[in-house]
Coordinates of C-alpha atoms and ligand atoms in Angstrom, one line a residue:
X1 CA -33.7 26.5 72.7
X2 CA -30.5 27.1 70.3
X3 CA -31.9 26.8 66.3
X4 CA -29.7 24.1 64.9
X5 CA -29.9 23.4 61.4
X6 CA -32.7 21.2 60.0
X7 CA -32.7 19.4 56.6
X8 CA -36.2 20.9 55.6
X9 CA -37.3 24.5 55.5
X10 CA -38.4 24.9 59.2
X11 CA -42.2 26.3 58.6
X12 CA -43.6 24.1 56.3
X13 CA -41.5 20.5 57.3
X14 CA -44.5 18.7 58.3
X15 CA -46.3 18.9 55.4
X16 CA -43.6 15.8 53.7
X17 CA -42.0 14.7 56.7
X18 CA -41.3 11.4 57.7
X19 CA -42.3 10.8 61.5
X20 CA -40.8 7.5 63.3
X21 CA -43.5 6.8 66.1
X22 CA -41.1 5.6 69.0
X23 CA -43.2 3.3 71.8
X24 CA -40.9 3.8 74.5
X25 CA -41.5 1.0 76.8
X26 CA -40.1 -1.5 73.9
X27 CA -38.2 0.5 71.8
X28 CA -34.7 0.1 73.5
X29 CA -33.8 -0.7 76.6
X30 CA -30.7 1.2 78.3
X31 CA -31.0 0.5 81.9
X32 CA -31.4 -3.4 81.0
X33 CA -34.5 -4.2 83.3
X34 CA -36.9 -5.3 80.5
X35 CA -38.6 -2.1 80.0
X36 CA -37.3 0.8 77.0
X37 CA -36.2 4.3 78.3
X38 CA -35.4 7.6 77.2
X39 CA -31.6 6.3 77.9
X40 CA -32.6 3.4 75.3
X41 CA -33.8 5.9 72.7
X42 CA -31.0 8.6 73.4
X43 CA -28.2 5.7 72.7
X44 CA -30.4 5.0 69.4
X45 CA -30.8 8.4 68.2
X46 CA -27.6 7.9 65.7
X47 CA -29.9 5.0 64.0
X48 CA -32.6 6.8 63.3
X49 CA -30.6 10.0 61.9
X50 CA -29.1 7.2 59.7
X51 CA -32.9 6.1 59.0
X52 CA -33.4 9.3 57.6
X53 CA -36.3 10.9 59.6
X54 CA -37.6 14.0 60.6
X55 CA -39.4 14.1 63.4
X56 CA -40.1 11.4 66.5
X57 CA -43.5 10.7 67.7
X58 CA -43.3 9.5 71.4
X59 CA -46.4 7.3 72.4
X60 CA -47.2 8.3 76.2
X61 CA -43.9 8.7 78.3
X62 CA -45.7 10.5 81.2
X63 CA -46.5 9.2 84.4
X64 CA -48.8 6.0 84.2
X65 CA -49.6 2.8 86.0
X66 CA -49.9 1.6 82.5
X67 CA -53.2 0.6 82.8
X68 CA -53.8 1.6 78.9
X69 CA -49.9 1.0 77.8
X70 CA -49.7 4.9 79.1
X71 CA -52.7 6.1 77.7
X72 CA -53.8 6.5 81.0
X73 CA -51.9 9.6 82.1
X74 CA -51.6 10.0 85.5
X75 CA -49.4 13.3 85.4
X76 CA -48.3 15.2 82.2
X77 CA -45.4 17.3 83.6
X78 CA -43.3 13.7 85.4
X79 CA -41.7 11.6 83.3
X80 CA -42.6 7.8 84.4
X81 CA -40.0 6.8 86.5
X82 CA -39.8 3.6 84.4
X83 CA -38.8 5.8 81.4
X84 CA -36.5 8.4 83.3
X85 CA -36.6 12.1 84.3
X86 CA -38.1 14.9 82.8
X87 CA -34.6 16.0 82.7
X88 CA -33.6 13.0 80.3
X89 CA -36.3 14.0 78.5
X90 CA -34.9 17.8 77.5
X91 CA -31.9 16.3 76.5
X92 CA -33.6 13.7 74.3
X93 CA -35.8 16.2 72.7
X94 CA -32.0 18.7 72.1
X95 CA -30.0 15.7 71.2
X96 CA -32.5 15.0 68.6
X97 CA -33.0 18.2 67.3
X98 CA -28.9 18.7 66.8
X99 CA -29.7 15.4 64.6
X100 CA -32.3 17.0 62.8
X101 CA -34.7 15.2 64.3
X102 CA -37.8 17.4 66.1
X103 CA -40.4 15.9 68.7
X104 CA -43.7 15.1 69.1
X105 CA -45.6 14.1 72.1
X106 CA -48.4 12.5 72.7
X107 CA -51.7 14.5 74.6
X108 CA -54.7 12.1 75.6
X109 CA -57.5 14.8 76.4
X110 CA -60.3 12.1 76.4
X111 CA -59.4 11.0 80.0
X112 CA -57.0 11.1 82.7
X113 CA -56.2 7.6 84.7
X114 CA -57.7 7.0 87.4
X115 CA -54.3 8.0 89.9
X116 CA -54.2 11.3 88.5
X117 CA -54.7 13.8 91.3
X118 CA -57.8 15.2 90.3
X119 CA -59.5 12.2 89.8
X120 CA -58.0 11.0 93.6
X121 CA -59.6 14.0 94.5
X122 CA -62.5 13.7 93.2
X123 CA -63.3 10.1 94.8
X124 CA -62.4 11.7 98.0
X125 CA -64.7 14.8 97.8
X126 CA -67.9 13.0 97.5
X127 CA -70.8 13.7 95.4
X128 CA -72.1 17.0 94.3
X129 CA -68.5 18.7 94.7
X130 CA -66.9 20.8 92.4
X131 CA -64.0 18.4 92.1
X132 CA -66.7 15.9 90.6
X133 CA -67.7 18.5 88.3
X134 CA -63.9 17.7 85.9
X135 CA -65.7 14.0 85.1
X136 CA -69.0 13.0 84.6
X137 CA -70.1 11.7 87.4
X138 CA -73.9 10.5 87.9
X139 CA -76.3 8.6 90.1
X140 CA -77.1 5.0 88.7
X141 CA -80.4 4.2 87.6
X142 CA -82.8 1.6 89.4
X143 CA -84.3 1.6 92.9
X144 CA -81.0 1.9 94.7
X145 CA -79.0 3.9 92.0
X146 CA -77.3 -0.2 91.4
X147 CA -78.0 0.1 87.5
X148 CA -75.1 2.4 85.6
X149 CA -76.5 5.7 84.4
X150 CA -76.3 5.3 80.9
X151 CA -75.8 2.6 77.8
X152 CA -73.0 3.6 75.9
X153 CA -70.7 1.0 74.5
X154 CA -66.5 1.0 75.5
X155 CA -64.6 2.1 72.5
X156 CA -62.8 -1.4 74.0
X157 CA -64.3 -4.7 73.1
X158 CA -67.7 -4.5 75.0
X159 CA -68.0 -3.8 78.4
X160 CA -69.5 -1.2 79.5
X161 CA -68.2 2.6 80.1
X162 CA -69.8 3.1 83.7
X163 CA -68.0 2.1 87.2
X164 CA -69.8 2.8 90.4
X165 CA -67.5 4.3 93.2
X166 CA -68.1 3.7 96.8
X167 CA -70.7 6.4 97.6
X168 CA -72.7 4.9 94.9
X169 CA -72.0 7.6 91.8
X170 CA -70.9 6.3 88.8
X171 CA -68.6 7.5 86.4
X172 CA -67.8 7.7 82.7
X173 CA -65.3 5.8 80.5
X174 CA -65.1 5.5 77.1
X175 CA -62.6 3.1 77.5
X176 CA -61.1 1.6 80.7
X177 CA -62.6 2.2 84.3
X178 CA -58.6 3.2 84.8
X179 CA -59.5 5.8 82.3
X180 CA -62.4 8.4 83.5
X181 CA -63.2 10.9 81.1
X182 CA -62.9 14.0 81.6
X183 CA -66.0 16.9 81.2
X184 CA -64.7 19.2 78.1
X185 CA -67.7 21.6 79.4
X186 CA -65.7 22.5 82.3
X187 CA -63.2 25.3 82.1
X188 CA -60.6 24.1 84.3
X189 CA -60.2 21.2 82.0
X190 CA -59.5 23.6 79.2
X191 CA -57.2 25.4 80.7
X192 CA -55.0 22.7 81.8
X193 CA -54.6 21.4 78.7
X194 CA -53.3 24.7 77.3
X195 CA -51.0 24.7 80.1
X196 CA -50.1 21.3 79.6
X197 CA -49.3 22.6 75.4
X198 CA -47.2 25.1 76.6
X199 CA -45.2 23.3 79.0
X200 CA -43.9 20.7 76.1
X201 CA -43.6 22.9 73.5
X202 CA -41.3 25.2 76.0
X203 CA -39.1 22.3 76.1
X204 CA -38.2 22.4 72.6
X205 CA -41.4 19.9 71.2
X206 CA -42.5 20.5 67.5
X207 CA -45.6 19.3 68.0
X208 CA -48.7 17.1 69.4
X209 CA -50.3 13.9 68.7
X210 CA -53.8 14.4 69.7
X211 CA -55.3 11.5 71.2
X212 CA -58.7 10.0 70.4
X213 CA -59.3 13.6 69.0
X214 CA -63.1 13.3 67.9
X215 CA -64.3 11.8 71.2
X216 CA -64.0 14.2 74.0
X217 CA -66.9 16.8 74.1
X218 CA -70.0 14.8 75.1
X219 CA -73.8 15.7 75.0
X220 CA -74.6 17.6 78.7
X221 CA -77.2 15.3 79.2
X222 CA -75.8 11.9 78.4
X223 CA -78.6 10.9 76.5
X224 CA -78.9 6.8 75.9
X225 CA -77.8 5.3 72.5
X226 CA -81.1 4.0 72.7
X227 CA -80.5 1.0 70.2
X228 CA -78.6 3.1 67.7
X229 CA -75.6 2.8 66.4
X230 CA -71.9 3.3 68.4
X231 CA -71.1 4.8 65.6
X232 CA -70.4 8.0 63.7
X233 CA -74.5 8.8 62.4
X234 CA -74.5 10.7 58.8
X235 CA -75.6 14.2 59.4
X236 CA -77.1 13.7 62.9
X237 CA -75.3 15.3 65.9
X238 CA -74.0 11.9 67.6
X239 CA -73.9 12.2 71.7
X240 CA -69.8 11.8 72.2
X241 CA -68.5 11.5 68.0
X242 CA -67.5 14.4 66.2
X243 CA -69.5 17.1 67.8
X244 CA -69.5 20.8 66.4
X245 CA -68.3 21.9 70.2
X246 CA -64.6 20.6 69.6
X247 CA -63.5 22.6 66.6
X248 CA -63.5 25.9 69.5
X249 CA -61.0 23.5 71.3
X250 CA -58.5 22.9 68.3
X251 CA -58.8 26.6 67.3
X252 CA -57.4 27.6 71.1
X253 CA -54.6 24.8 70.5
X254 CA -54.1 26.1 67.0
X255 CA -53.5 29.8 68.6
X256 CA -50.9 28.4 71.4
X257 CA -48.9 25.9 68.5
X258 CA -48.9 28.9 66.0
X259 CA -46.8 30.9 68.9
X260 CA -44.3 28.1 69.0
X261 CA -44.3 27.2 65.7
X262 CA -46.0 23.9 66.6
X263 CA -48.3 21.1 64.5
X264 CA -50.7 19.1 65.7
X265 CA -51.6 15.8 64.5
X266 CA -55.3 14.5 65.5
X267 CA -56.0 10.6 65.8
X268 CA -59.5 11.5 64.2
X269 CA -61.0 8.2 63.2
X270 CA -64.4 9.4 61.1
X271 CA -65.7 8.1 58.3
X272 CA -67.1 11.1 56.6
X273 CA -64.4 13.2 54.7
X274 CA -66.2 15.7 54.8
X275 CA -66.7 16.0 58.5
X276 CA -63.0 14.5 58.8
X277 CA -61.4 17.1 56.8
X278 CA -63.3 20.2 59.3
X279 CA -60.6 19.5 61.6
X280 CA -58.1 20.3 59.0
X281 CA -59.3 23.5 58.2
X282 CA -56.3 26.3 58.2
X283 CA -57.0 27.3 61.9
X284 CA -57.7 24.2 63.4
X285 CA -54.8 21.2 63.5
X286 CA -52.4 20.6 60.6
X287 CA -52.9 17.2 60.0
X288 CA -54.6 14.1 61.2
X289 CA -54.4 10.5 60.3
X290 CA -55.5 8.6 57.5
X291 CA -56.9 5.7 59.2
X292 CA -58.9 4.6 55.6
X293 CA -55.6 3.9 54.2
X294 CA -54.4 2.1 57.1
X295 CA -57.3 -0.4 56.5
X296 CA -57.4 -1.0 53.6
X297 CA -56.8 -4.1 51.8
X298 CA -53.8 -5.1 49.4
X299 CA -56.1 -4.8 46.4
X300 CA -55.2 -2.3 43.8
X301 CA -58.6 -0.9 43.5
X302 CA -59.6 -0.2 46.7
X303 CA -56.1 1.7 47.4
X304 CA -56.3 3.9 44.6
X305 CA -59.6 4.6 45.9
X306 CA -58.6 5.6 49.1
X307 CA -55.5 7.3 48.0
X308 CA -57.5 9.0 45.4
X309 CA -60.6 10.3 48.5
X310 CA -57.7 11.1 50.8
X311 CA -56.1 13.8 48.3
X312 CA -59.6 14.8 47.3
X313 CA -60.9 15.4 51.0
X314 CA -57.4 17.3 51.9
X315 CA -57.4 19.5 49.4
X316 CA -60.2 22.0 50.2
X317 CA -58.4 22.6 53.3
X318 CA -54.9 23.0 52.2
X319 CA -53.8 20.3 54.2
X320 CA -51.1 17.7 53.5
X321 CA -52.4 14.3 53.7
X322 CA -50.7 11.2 56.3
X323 CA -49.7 7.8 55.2
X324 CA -49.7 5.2 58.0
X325 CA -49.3 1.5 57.3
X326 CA -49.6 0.6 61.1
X327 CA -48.9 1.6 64.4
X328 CA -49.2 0.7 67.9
X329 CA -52.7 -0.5 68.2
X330 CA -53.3 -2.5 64.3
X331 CA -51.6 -5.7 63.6
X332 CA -47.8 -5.3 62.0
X333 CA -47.7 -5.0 58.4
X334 CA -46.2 -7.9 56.9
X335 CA -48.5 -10.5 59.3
X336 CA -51.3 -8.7 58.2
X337 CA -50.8 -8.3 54.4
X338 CA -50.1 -12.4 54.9
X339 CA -53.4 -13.4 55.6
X340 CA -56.5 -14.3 53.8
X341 CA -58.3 -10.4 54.5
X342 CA -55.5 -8.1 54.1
X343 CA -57.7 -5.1 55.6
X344 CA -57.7 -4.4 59.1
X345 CA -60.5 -4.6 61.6
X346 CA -60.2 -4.3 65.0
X347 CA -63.3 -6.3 65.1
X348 CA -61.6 -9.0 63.1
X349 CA -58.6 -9.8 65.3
X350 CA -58.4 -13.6 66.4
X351 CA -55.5 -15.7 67.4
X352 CA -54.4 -18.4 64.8
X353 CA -55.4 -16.6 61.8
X354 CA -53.0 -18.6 59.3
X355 CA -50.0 -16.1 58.0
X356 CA -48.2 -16.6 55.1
X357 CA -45.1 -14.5 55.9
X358 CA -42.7 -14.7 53.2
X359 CA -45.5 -13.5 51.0
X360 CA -46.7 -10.3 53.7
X361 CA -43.2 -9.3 53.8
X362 CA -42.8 -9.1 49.6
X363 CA -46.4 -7.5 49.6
X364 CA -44.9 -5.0 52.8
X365 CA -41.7 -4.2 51.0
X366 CA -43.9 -2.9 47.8
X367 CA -45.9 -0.9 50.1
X368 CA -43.6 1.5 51.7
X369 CA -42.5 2.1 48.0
X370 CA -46.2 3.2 47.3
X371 CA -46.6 4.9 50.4
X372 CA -43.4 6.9 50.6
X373 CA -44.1 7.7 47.1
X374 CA -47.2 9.5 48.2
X375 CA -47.7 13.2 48.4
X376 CA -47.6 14.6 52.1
X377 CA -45.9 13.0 55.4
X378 CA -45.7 9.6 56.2
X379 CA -45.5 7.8 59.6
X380 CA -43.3 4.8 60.3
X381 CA -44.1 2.6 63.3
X382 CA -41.3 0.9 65.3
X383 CA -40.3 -2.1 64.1
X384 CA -41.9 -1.8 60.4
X385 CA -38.4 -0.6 59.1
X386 CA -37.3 -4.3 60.4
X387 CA -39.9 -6.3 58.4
X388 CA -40.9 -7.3 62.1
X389 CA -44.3 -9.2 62.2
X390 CA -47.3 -9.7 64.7
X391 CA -45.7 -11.7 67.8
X392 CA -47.8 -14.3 69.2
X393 CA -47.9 -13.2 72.8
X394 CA -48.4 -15.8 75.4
X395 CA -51.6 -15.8 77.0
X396 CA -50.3 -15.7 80.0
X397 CA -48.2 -12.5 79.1
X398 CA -50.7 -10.7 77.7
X399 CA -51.3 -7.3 79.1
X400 CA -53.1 -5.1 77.0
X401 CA -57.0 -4.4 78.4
X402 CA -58.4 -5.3 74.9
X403 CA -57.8 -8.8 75.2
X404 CA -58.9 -9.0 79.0
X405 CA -62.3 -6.7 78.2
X406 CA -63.0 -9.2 74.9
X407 CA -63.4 -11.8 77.5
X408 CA -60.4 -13.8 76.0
X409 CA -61.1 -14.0 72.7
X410 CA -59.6 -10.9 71.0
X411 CA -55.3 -11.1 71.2
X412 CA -55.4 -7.4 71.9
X413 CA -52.6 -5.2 70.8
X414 CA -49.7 -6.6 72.4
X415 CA -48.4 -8.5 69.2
X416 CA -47.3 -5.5 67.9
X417 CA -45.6 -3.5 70.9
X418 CA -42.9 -6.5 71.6
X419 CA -39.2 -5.1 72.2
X420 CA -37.3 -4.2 69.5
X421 CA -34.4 -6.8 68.7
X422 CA -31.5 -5.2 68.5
X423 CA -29.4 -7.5 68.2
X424 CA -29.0 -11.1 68.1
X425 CA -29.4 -11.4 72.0
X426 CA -32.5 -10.8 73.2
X427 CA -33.6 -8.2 76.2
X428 CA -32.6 -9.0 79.8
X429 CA -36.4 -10.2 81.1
X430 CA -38.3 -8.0 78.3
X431 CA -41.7 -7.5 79.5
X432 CA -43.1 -9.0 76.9
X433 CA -41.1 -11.8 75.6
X434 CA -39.7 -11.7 71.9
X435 CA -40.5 -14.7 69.8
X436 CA -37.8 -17.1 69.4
X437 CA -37.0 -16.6 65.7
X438 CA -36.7 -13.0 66.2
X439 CA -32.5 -12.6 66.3
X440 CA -33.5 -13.1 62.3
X441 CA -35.1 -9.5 62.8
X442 CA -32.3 -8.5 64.8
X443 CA -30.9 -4.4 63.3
X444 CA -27.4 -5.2 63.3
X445 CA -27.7 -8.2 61.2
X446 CA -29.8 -6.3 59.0
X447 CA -27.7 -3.5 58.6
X448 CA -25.2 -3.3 55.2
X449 CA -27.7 -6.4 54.0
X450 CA -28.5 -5.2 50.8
X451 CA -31.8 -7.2 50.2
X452 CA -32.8 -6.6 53.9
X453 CA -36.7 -4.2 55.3
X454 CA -33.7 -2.0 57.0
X455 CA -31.9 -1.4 53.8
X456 CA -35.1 -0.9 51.8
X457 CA -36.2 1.8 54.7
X458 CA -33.3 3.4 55.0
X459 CA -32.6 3.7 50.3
X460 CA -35.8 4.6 50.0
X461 CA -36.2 7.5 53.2
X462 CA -33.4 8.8 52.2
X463 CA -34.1 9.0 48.9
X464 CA -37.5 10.3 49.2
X465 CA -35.7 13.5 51.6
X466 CA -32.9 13.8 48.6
X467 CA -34.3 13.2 45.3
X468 CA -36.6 15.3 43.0
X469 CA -40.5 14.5 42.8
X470 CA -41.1 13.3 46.8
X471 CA -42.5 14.9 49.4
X472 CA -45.8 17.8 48.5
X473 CA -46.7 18.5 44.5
X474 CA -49.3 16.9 42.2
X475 CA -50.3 13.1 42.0
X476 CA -51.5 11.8 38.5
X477 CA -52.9 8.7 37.5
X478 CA -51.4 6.4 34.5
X479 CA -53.7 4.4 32.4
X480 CA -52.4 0.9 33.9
X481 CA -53.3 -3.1 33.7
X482 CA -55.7 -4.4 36.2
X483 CA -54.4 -4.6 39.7
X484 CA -51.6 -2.3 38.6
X485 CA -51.3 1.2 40.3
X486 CA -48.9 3.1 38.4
X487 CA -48.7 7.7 39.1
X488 CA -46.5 10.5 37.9
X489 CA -45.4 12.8 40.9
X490 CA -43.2 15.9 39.6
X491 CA -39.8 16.0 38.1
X492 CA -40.6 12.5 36.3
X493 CA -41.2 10.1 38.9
X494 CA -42.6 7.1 38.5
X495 CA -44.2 4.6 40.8
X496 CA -45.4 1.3 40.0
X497 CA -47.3 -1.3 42.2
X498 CA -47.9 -4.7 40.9
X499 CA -50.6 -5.8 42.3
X500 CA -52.3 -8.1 40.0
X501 CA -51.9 -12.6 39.4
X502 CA -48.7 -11.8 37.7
X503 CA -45.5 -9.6 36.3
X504 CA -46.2 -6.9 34.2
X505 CA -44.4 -4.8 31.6
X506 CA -42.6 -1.1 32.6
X507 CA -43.9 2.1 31.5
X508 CA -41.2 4.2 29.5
X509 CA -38.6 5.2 31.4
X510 CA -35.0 6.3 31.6
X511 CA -33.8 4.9 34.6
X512 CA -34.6 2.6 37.6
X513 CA -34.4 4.1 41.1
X514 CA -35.2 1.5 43.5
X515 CA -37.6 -1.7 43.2
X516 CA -39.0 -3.5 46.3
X517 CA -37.6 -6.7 44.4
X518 CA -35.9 -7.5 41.7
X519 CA -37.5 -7.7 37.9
X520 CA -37.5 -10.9 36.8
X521 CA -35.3 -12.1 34.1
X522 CA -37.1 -10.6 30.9
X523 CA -37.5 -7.2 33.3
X524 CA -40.8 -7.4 33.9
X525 CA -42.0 -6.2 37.4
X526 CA -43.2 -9.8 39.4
X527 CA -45.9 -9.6 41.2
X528 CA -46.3 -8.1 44.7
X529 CA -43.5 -5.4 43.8
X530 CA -43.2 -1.6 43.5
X531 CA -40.7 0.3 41.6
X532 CA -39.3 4.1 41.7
X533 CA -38.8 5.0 37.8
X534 CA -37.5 8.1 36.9
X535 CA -38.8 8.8 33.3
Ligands
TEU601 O1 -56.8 4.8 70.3 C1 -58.1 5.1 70.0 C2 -58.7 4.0 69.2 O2 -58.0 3.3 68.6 C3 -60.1 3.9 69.4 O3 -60.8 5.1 69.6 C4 -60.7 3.2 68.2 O4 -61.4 4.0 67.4 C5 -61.6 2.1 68.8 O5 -60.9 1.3 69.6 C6 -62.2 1.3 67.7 O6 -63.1 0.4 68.3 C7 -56.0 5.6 71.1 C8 -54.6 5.0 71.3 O7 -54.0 5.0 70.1 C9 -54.7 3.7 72.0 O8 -53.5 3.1 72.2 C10 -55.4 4.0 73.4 O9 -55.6 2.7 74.0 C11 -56.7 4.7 73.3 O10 -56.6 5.8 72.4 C12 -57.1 5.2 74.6 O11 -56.4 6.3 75.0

């Protein structure tokens, strides 16, 4: 593929980038059935050049019955039809790139769905066959093999993570049954995936977002959780969490990206640092996801805290740290910094939780100040440049398995995968509807609004890609009032997060970059806002 210029130097870009993470099937919609396409995104390429990005993350665009949204791939190298062709897709990825945009695509290595053809052949070849061997397959317990061969939880609301097939093996799932996990042991499995690498990043991919990263080796022996914990366990070797046995995965990946020039980033959800950071190290994958940030509360304390581990746990490795506010499967930003606990908990989620959205917005709006401010790359979910906030999908509409395997009682994820509003008019039959105050959210009326979540994206992206201080380089501390973050980054920038009952005075400085809102009257930073100072 042709080299066209890129706005960063082209080795190190993902160490400060800003990545847009695109979910296709309700980003935009260019064959007007409902669903988003690769036509959708190519027609919308111009806007996010203009939102001042530098790389796309696509969520699954492969084949899928969409049991798991597309996290249940059912062949890596076909395009869902739904979507468009694998054709569409190499234009995408070097229409993009002559935007200075790169690609990222998404790899699920846990599991495969339960269409793709080696699980089909696996059903069909019967116990004890080689073509089993790619899953873990297993007799049930009890007299007649009825009771599931083992007690692990699903990662998804409860439910087990054992189906029984006809012949009377079960199976393994971590998640859905439409999502049989597949044996890391085996060789074949290995290789496929590196074939799998090399066929994206032949079409002109940057790099890879690594699926449910710390899950897929497994014990041999499937040993019961016996009572304990689900779980990450402290320095005890867990039986499917984190095991030593995966870094000799990342390190072949590593080899293959390093030949293309690639990066990976892992979706490695582990509380340890120190065991987090292991996948980081310099021949393993170049970055992973801060998930404690992504949690965390709107309290000043707790988020210097976690901004404060994060940089402390990276550093060791030499790895550049990722800021992610939400994404896919979390509840949207300004609904969730609205309400009572400002945290998130997948546990937690409950329809009706009262939302106070003029106030999540302000509070959302002053944290992409602090977070683009932040040394390393940042990750920007659809919609968040929009201000756009949970939907309240119909039960009746709902299709995401987290809701149906909570029994009813958890909203799932749908809420924040709605369609995009583009405009004022909403999509022709979008599969899941749009709320009916949404044409307020709508980009075009956004755009040239100078006190709109567009506007504040777009200022403050572009000047985080332009200006002196953003992007890698040192983060210090300033003595500040309680509930006020306030830290240096180089070249004299300032940022300043009021988080505290009420407005607060501004440190020295010469001049005023850009402020989530505006000071009040006697210049004094209100509450609930972040400033860019340049001192
Ligand atoms: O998510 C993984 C994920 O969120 C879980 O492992 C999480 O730790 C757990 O649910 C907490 O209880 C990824 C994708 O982002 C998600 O959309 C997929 O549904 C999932 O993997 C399965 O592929």
């Amino acid at each position: 593929m042709a080299d066209f210029p890129l706005p960063r130097p082209a080795a190190d870009w993902w160490r400060t980038a800003a990545i847009y993470q695109v979910y296709v099937r309700s980003f935009a919609d260019g064959d007007g059935d409902g669903t988003g396409d690769l036509a959708g995104v190519r027609a919308r390429l111009p806007y996010l050049a203009d939102l001042g990005v530098d790389a796309l993350w696509f969520t699954p665009w492969y084949l899928s019955p969409l049991a798991d949204g597309g996290y249940d791939v059912a062949d890596y190298r076909t395009i869902d039809p739904a979507f468009g062709t694998l054709a569409e897709a190499e234009k995408l990825i070097a229409e993009a790139r002559e935007l200075g945009i790169r690609t990222l695509v998404d790899i699920v290595p846990n599991h495969v769905s339960d269409r793709h053809a080696w699980f089909r052949a696996a059903l069909a070849a019967g116990p004890g066959s080689p073509e089993r061997e790619l899953f873990h397959f297993r007799p049930g317990r009890g007299e007649h093999g009825e009771l599931p061969p083992g007690d692990w939880p699903s990662q998804f609301n409860g439910a087990g993570t054992w189906t029984r097939v006809p012949d009377g093996e079960w199976y393994l799932h971590l998640f859905t049954p439409q999502q049989p996990d597949l044996n890391w042991d085996h060789p074949a499995v290995r290789r496929e995936h590196e074939e799998v690498l090399r066929f994206w990043f032949e079409r002109g991919v940057a790099g890879v977002r690594i699926d449910s990263a710390a899950l897929l080796a497994k014990d041999p022996a499937l040993p019961d959780l016996a009572g304990r914990s689900p779980e990450p366990w402290p320095g005890e070797t867990h039986p499917y969490i984190d095991r030593d046995e995966l870094h000799a995965v990342y390190r072949s990946w590593r080899a293959i990206a390093d030949e293309y020039g690639a990066i990976f980033v892992g979706e490695v959800w582990l509380p340890d640092s120190e065991r987090f950071a292991r996948y980081l190290r310099p021949d393993e994958l170049h970055t992973a996801f801060n998930f404690s940030f992504l949690s965390c509360p709107w309290d000043a304390g707790r988020l210097r805290t976690s901004i404060t581990e994060t940089l402390a746990e990276h550093a060791p490795v030499g790895a550049p740290a990722t800021w992610v506010l939400c994404n896919h499967d979390v509840t949207r930003t300004v609904t969730r910094y609205g309400r009572a606990d400002t945290g998130f908990d997948f546990a937690a989620k409950a329809f009706g939780t009262p939302t106070d959205l003029e106030l999540g917005t302000r509070r959302a709006r002053a944290a992409a100040l602090l977070t683009l401010a932040l040394p390393g790359a940042v990750y920007v979910y659809q919609g968040e440049e929009l201000g756009l906030p949970e939907a309240d999908v119909p039960i009746g509409r709902i299709q995401d398995p987290m809701h149906f395997r909570s029994g009813g009682t958890d909203p799932g994820r749908d809420g924040c995968r709605v369609p995009l509003p583009w405009t004022a008019e909403p999509w022709n039959e979008p599969w899941l509807p749009q709320p009916a105050d949404w044409p307020a959210y709508a980009a075009d009326r956004q755009d040239g609004d100078p006190d709109s979540m567009l506007t504040l994206y777009r200022t403050a992206l572009g000047l985080r890609r332009a200006a002196a201080g953003f992007g890698g380089g040192a983060l210090e501390w300033l003595n500040a009032p309680p509930g006020v973050l306030a830290f240096t980054r180089p070249d004299g920038l300032l940022c300043v997060a009021n988080l505290s009952g009420g407005p607060v005075a501004l440190p020295a400085h010469t001049s005023l970059l850009l402020g989530s809102s505006a000071l009040d009257d006697t210049g004094l930073l209100p509450q609930d806002t972040a400033v860019w100072l340049r001192t």
